GROMACS .gro file of C-alpha atoms in nm:
model
  313
    1UNK     CA    1  12.239  12.211  13.718
    2UNK     CA    2  12.147  12.119  13.370
    3UNK     CA    3  11.938  11.806  13.301
    4UNK     CA    4  12.123  11.511  13.179
    5UNK     CA    5  12.107  11.404  12.825
    6UNK     CA    6  11.994  11.050  12.922
    7UNK     CA    7  11.786  10.901  13.190
    8UNK     CA    8  11.841  10.539  13.264
    9UNK     CA    9  11.529  10.370  13.428
   10UNK     CA   10  11.561  10.048  13.621
   11UNK     CA   11  11.265   9.914  13.818
   12UNK     CA   12  11.326   9.636  14.068
   13UNK     CA   13  11.143   9.411  14.326
   14UNK     CA   14  11.356   9.167  14.514
   15UNK     CA   15  11.640   9.192  14.260
   16UNK     CA   16  11.921   9.135  14.501
   17UNK     CA   17  12.051   8.825  14.314
   18UNK     CA   18  12.105   9.028  13.983
   19UNK     CA   19  12.089   9.403  14.034
   20UNK     CA   20  12.442   9.455  14.136
   21UNK     CA   21  12.573   9.365  13.793
   22UNK     CA   22  12.302   9.551  13.625
   23UNK     CA   23  12.385   9.872  13.813
   24UNK     CA   24  12.762   9.832  13.734
   25UNK     CA   25  12.693   9.802  13.361
   26UNK     CA   26  12.512  10.124  13.356
   27UNK     CA   27  12.757  10.315  13.583
   28UNK     CA   28  13.033  10.189  13.356
   29UNK     CA   29  12.908  10.332  13.025
   30UNK     CA   30  13.130  10.512  12.790
   31UNK     CA   31  12.870  10.798  12.770
   32UNK     CA   32  12.865  10.964  13.111
   33UNK     CA   33  12.597  11.229  13.074
   34UNK     CA   34  12.312  11.042  13.245
   35UNK     CA   35  12.106  10.991  13.547
   36UNK     CA   36  12.018  10.646  13.672
   37UNK     CA   37  11.676  10.629  13.817
   38UNK     CA   38  11.606  10.315  14.003
   39UNK     CA   39  11.245  10.241  14.143
   40UNK     CA   40  11.231  10.002  14.422
   41UNK     CA   41  10.885   9.848  14.424
   42UNK     CA   42  10.872   9.719  14.787
   43UNK     CA   43  11.162   9.477  14.808
   44UNK     CA   44  11.192   9.262  15.090
   45UNK     CA   45  11.541   9.114  15.024
   46UNK     CA   46  11.874   9.284  15.024
   47UNK     CA   47  11.799   9.508  14.713
   48UNK     CA   48  11.772   9.837  14.936
   49UNK     CA   49  12.097   9.756  15.105
   50UNK     CA   50  12.259   9.703  14.765
   51UNK     CA   51  12.125  10.033  14.631
   52UNK     CA   52  12.219  10.223  14.958
   53UNK     CA   53  12.583  10.109  14.900
   54UNK     CA   54  12.640  10.263  14.567
   55UNK     CA   55  12.840  10.567  14.586
   56UNK     CA   56  12.765  10.757  14.260
   57UNK     CA   57  12.584  11.075  14.246
   58UNK     CA   58  12.417  10.979  13.908
   59UNK     CA   59  12.214  10.718  14.103
   60UNK     CA   60  11.861  10.832  14.219
   61UNK     CA   61  11.646  10.578  14.406
   62UNK     CA   62  11.269  10.598  14.451
   63UNK     CA   63  11.102  10.361  14.698
   64UNK     CA   64  10.736  10.307  14.640
   65UNK     CA   65  10.525  10.298  14.966
   66UNK     CA   66  10.295  10.041  14.815
   67UNK     CA   67  10.369   9.784  14.526
   68UNK     CA   68  10.268   9.932  14.203
   69UNK     CA   69  10.350   9.620  13.986
   70UNK     CA   70  10.520   9.618  13.641
   71UNK     CA   71  10.367   9.908  13.457
   72UNK     CA   72  10.293  10.104  13.772
   73UNK     CA   73  10.654  10.093  13.888
   74UNK     CA   74  10.787  10.188  13.540
   75UNK     CA   75  10.534  10.481  13.529
   76UNK     CA   76  10.667  10.600  13.853
   77UNK     CA   77  11.018  10.609  13.726
   78UNK     CA   78  10.908  10.757  13.381
   79UNK     CA   79  10.746  11.038  13.550
   80UNK     CA   80  11.078  11.118  13.740
   81UNK     CA   81  11.305  11.102  13.431
   82UNK     CA   82  11.438  11.443  13.319
   83UNK     CA   83  11.680  11.339  13.026
   84UNK     CA   84  11.614  11.413  12.654
   85UNK     CA   85  11.636  11.043  12.605
   86UNK     CA   86  11.509  10.745  12.842
   87UNK     CA   87  11.698  10.418  12.818
   88UNK     CA   88  11.542  10.123  13.016
   89UNK     CA   89  11.695   9.817  13.173
   90UNK     CA   90  11.532   9.543  13.390
   91UNK     CA   91  11.723   9.467  13.717
   92UNK     CA   92  11.848   9.135  13.583
   93UNK     CA   93  11.989   9.245  13.249
   94UNK     CA   94  12.309   9.412  13.139
   95UNK     CA   95  12.410   9.714  12.910
   96UNK     CA   96  12.745   9.671  12.726
   97UNK     CA   97  12.967   9.971  12.767
   98UNK     CA   98  12.896  10.147  12.431
   99UNK     CA   99  12.530  10.110  12.444
  100UNK     CA  100  12.430  10.466  12.564
  101UNK     CA  101  12.676  10.615  12.332
  102UNK     CA  102  12.563  10.435  12.024
  103UNK     CA  103  12.205  10.488  12.101
  104UNK     CA  104  12.246  10.885  12.179
  105UNK     CA  105  12.443  10.923  11.833
  106UNK     CA  106  12.168  10.724  11.638
  107UNK     CA  107  11.876  10.927  11.775
  108UNK     CA  108  12.071  11.268  11.739
  109UNK     CA  109  12.122  11.174  11.378
  110UNK     CA  110  11.774  11.017  11.292
  111UNK     CA  111  11.512  11.289  11.421
  112UNK     CA  112  11.226  11.075  11.265
  113UNK     CA  113  11.307  10.784  11.499
  114UNK     CA  114  11.128  10.791  11.839
  115UNK     CA  115  11.281  10.476  11.995
  116UNK     CA  116  11.564  10.257  11.907
  117UNK     CA  117  11.664   9.912  12.047
  118UNK     CA  118  11.982   9.707  12.006
  119UNK     CA  119  12.047   9.343  11.937
  120UNK     CA  120  12.076   9.125  12.228
  121UNK     CA  121  12.247   8.809  12.339
  122UNK     CA  122  12.092   8.570  12.593
  123UNK     CA  123  12.297   8.456  12.907
  124UNK     CA  124  12.175   8.128  13.043
  125UNK     CA  125  12.387   7.954  13.296
  126UNK     CA  126  12.689   8.173  13.205
  127UNK     CA  127  12.660   8.083  12.836
  128UNK     CA  128  12.582   8.351  12.572
  129UNK     CA  129  12.382   8.272  12.264
  130UNK     CA  130  12.216   8.511  12.024
  131UNK     CA  131  11.847   8.514  11.923
  132UNK     CA  132  11.742   8.498  11.553
  133UNK     CA  133  11.750   8.852  11.457
  134UNK     CA  134  11.768   8.994  11.090
  135UNK     CA  135  12.061   9.230  11.034
  136UNK     CA  136  12.054   9.583  10.899
  137UNK     CA  137  11.676   9.644  10.935
  138UNK     CA  138  11.560   9.983  10.832
  139UNK     CA  139  11.275  10.188  11.029
  140UNK     CA  140  11.030  10.065  10.756
  141UNK     CA  141  11.140   9.717  10.807
  142UNK     CA  142  11.121   9.750  11.191
  143UNK     CA  143  10.756   9.886  11.153
  144UNK     CA  144  10.667   9.580  10.944
  145UNK     CA  145  10.853   9.338  11.201
  146UNK     CA  146  10.635   9.507  11.489
  147UNK     CA  147  10.331   9.408  11.312
  148UNK     CA  148  10.430   9.045  11.294
  149UNK     CA  149  10.572   9.001  11.647
  150UNK     CA  150  10.793   9.191  11.889
  151UNK     CA  151  11.144   9.221  11.748
  152UNK     CA  152  11.269   9.441  12.058
  153UNK     CA  153  11.372   9.355  12.397
  154UNK     CA  154  11.280   9.607  12.647
  155UNK     CA  155  11.599   9.621  12.834
  156UNK     CA  156  11.765   9.733  12.496
  157UNK     CA  157  11.538  10.035  12.420
  158UNK     CA  158  11.590  10.396  12.432
  159UNK     CA  159  11.305  10.644  12.378
  160UNK     CA  160  11.272  11.013  12.310
  161UNK     CA  161  11.123  11.152  12.632
  162UNK     CA  162  10.918  11.392  12.404
  163UNK     CA  163  10.753  11.098  12.252
  164UNK     CA  164  10.672  10.915  12.577
  165UNK     CA  165  10.503  11.245  12.699
  166UNK     CA  166  10.280  11.241  12.385
  167UNK     CA  167  10.134  10.906  12.459
  168UNK     CA  168  10.087  10.957  12.837
  169UNK     CA  169   9.735  10.902  12.960
  170UNK     CA  170   9.616  11.031  13.286
  171UNK     CA  171   9.985  11.049  13.413
  172UNK     CA  172  10.082  10.697  13.274
  173UNK     CA  173  10.292  10.612  12.992
  174UNK     CA  174  10.244  10.219  13.036
  175UNK     CA  175   9.912  10.064  13.058
  176UNK     CA  176   9.830   9.831  13.350
  177UNK     CA  177   9.580   9.636  13.121
  178UNK     CA  178   9.852   9.551  12.879
  179UNK     CA  179  10.081   9.381  13.136
  180UNK     CA  180  10.305   9.193  13.058
  181UNK     CA  181  10.298   9.296  12.690
  182UNK     CA  182  10.294   9.670  12.802
  183UNK     CA  183  10.617   9.726  12.621
  184UNK     CA  184  10.474   9.597  12.304
  185UNK     CA  185  10.161   9.801  12.351
  186UNK     CA  186  10.370  10.113  12.402
  187UNK     CA  187  10.568  10.050  12.092
  188UNK     CA  188  10.266  10.044  11.887
  189UNK     CA  189  10.120  10.364  12.027
  190UNK     CA  190  10.446  10.538  11.969
  191UNK     CA  191  10.444  10.438  11.600
  192UNK     CA  192  10.176  10.719  11.543
  193UNK     CA  193  10.452  10.972  11.634
  194UNK     CA  194  10.753  10.839  11.451
  195UNK     CA  195  10.968  10.533  11.358
  196UNK     CA  196  11.135  10.256  11.538
  197UNK     CA  197  11.492  10.120  11.486
  198UNK     CA  198  11.727   9.859  11.612
  199UNK     CA  199  12.097   9.879  11.620
  200UNK     CA  200  12.298   9.591  11.458
  201UNK     CA  201  12.556   9.554  11.738
  202UNK     CA  202  12.489   9.345  12.051
  203UNK     CA  203  12.480   9.600  12.317
  204UNK     CA  204  12.244   9.432  12.559
  205UNK     CA  205  12.248   9.100  12.756
  206UNK     CA  206  11.934   8.941  12.860
  207UNK     CA  207  11.988   8.717  13.146
  208UNK     CA  208  11.753   8.404  13.140
  209UNK     CA  209  11.627   8.258  13.460
  210UNK     CA  210  11.317   8.089  13.581
  211UNK     CA  211  11.165   8.401  13.731
  212UNK     CA  212  11.179   8.603  13.409
  213UNK     CA  213  10.849   8.766  13.340
  214UNK     CA  214  10.861   8.646  12.995
  215UNK     CA  215  10.855   8.283  13.108
  216UNK     CA  216  10.661   8.322  13.433
  217UNK     CA  217  10.378   8.511  13.260
  218UNK     CA  218  10.394   8.353  12.901
  219UNK     CA  219  10.022   8.256  12.866
  220UNK     CA  220   9.915   8.616  12.965
  221UNK     CA  221  10.185   8.779  12.756
  222UNK     CA  222  10.054   8.604  12.450
  223UNK     CA  223   9.706   8.707  12.515
  224UNK     CA  224   9.796   9.074  12.567
  225UNK     CA  225  10.031   9.082  12.269
  226UNK     CA  226   9.764   8.922  12.047
  227UNK     CA  227   9.523   9.211  12.167
  228UNK     CA  228   9.772   9.471  12.052
  229UNK     CA  229   9.811   9.317  11.708
  230UNK     CA  230   9.437   9.267  11.680
  231UNK     CA  231   9.386   9.633  11.719
  232UNK     CA  232   9.667   9.708  11.458
  233UNK     CA  233   9.516   9.452  11.220
  234UNK     CA  234   9.149   9.581  11.237
  235UNK     CA  235   9.175   9.805  10.919
  236UNK     CA  236   9.345   9.526  10.712
  237UNK     CA  237   9.149   9.212  10.834
  238UNK     CA  238   8.837   9.337  10.966
  239UNK     CA  239   8.641   9.065  11.161
  240UNK     CA  240   8.930   8.831  11.111
  241UNK     CA  241   9.169   9.059  11.302
  242UNK     CA  242   9.160   8.875  11.635
  243UNK     CA  243   9.208   8.535  11.472
  244UNK     CA  244   9.492   8.667  11.268
  245UNK     CA  245   9.672   8.827  11.569
  246UNK     CA  246   9.640   8.506  11.780
  247UNK     CA  247   9.793   8.292  11.490
  248UNK     CA  248  10.084   8.531  11.453
  249UNK     CA  249  10.157   8.543  11.824
  250UNK     CA  250  10.131   8.163  11.853
  251UNK     CA  251  10.355   8.066  11.558
  252UNK     CA  252  10.580   8.381  11.494
  253UNK     CA  253  10.624   8.518  11.845
  254UNK     CA  254  10.591   8.199  12.065
  255UNK     CA  255  10.730   7.983  11.768
  256UNK     CA  256  10.503   7.693  11.811
  257UNK     CA  257  10.522   7.480  11.494
  258UNK     CA  258  10.211   7.506  11.271
  259UNK     CA  259   9.973   7.197  11.322
  260UNK     CA  260   9.868   7.150  10.961
  261UNK     CA  261   9.905   7.284  10.609
  262UNK     CA  262   9.570   7.499  10.638
  263UNK     CA  263   9.729   7.690  10.921
  264UNK     CA  264  10.058   7.739  10.738
  265UNK     CA  265   9.857   7.875  10.440
  266UNK     CA  266   9.674   8.118  10.646
  267UNK     CA  267  10.007   8.240  10.813
  268UNK     CA  268  10.139   8.281  10.477
  269UNK     CA  269   9.857   8.494  10.366
  270UNK     CA  270   9.876   8.698  10.694
  271UNK     CA  271  10.237   8.758  10.629
  272UNK     CA  272  10.164   8.878  10.260
  273UNK     CA  273   9.884   9.093  10.366
  274UNK     CA  274  10.091   9.269  10.626
  275UNK     CA  275  10.381   9.313  10.384
  276UNK     CA  276  10.163   9.465  10.127
  277UNK     CA  277  10.135   9.772  10.367
  278UNK     CA  278  10.518   9.792  10.364
  279UNK     CA  279  10.675   9.805  10.019
  280UNK     CA  280  11.027   9.747   9.916
  281UNK     CA  281  11.261   9.472   9.862
  282UNK     CA  282  11.373   9.466  10.223
  283UNK     CA  283  11.019   9.407  10.349
  284UNK     CA  284  10.964   9.127  10.089
  285UNK     CA  285  11.280   8.971  10.195
  286UNK     CA  286  11.159   8.982  10.586
  287UNK     CA  287  10.837   8.826  10.466
  288UNK     CA  288  11.033   8.543  10.307
  289UNK     CA  289  11.252   8.484  10.615
  290UNK     CA  290  10.937   8.456  10.827
  291UNK     CA  291  10.767   8.194  10.592
  292UNK     CA  292  11.107   8.007  10.587
  293UNK     CA  293  11.112   8.007  10.973
  294UNK     CA  294  10.764   7.841  10.984
  295UNK     CA  295  10.861   7.576  10.716
  296UNK     CA  296  11.184   7.492  10.928
  297UNK     CA  297  10.976   7.469  11.243
  298UNK     CA  298  10.739   7.226  11.080
  299UNK     CA  299  11.015   7.014  10.938
  300UNK     CA  300  11.192   6.974  11.280
  301UNK     CA  301  10.871   6.854  11.413
  302UNK     CA  302  10.856   6.580  11.157
  303UNK     CA  303  10.577   6.726  10.961
  304UNK     CA  304  10.688   6.699  10.604
  305UNK     CA  305  10.325   6.684  10.478
  306UNK     CA  306  10.260   7.039  10.618
  307UNK     CA  307  10.535   7.196  10.396
  308UNK     CA  308  10.529   6.978  10.093
  309UNK     CA  309  10.491   7.184   9.774
  310UNK     CA  310  10.581   7.507   9.973
  311UNK     CA  311  10.970   7.507   9.966
  312UNK     CA  312  10.977   7.759   9.678
  313UNK     CA  313  10.733   8.005   9.847
   0.00000   0.00000   0.00000
């Protein structure tokens, strides 16, 4: 049998509360030429029974003998994937029916792009809301945005498997020492081999709950994301790279309001310096949007003195 065009990778550990809907969302895709590889990382709940009840030959389940963790479980699955493209989905998120079709068509038509995400909506207590995401961002714009935060949700991304193979080190695609920002670290390593993109349509639903890694490991995620940016910033900021990266993560990724005018000015300077590496009207507009976000956050905190005289920047 020939290999499928797409491998969909899902890793799980004790995901019984959510994994049924996630599996259904993949198996109901309009694009049918895929395999669904699920890595069960030592679940102790009903997850194995839920997986065993699925009667679809496209599903392939791998059960780890010992817990591998976030990056380890993903690496086990990635090593097993055989598709030309690899789409990823966490066990608590949902892919809308046209996701695979739209991403395959995009990668087929844009050979310079090595990974592509989608816009997402957040589901919390059954209510959907969309994050602030700039529309119609080109690959150049995405490259700039990846240097000023993480504009991609892991569960929305599809990769070229050939690109993942190029960044594999000692059999591993994702790095344990980058968890829980292992996805962000991977995106930056892939930028050495091609471009990133994001489709405008909402094709992924991110289900918020208290055990999400994003919230459960927020402090460590910030530290690891800052380490990724610090390495990327080294050629531009030299000895100030780490401090610049921490400011960006704190105020652009975690969206904490700036405490004073000096911090705001420093962030404006960082955005300008990063933007200087990515020419064009679009990148200038992205920089302006980020500055405006910082100004609004300060105003919402009741700190007009921080932004006074900067409204026209």
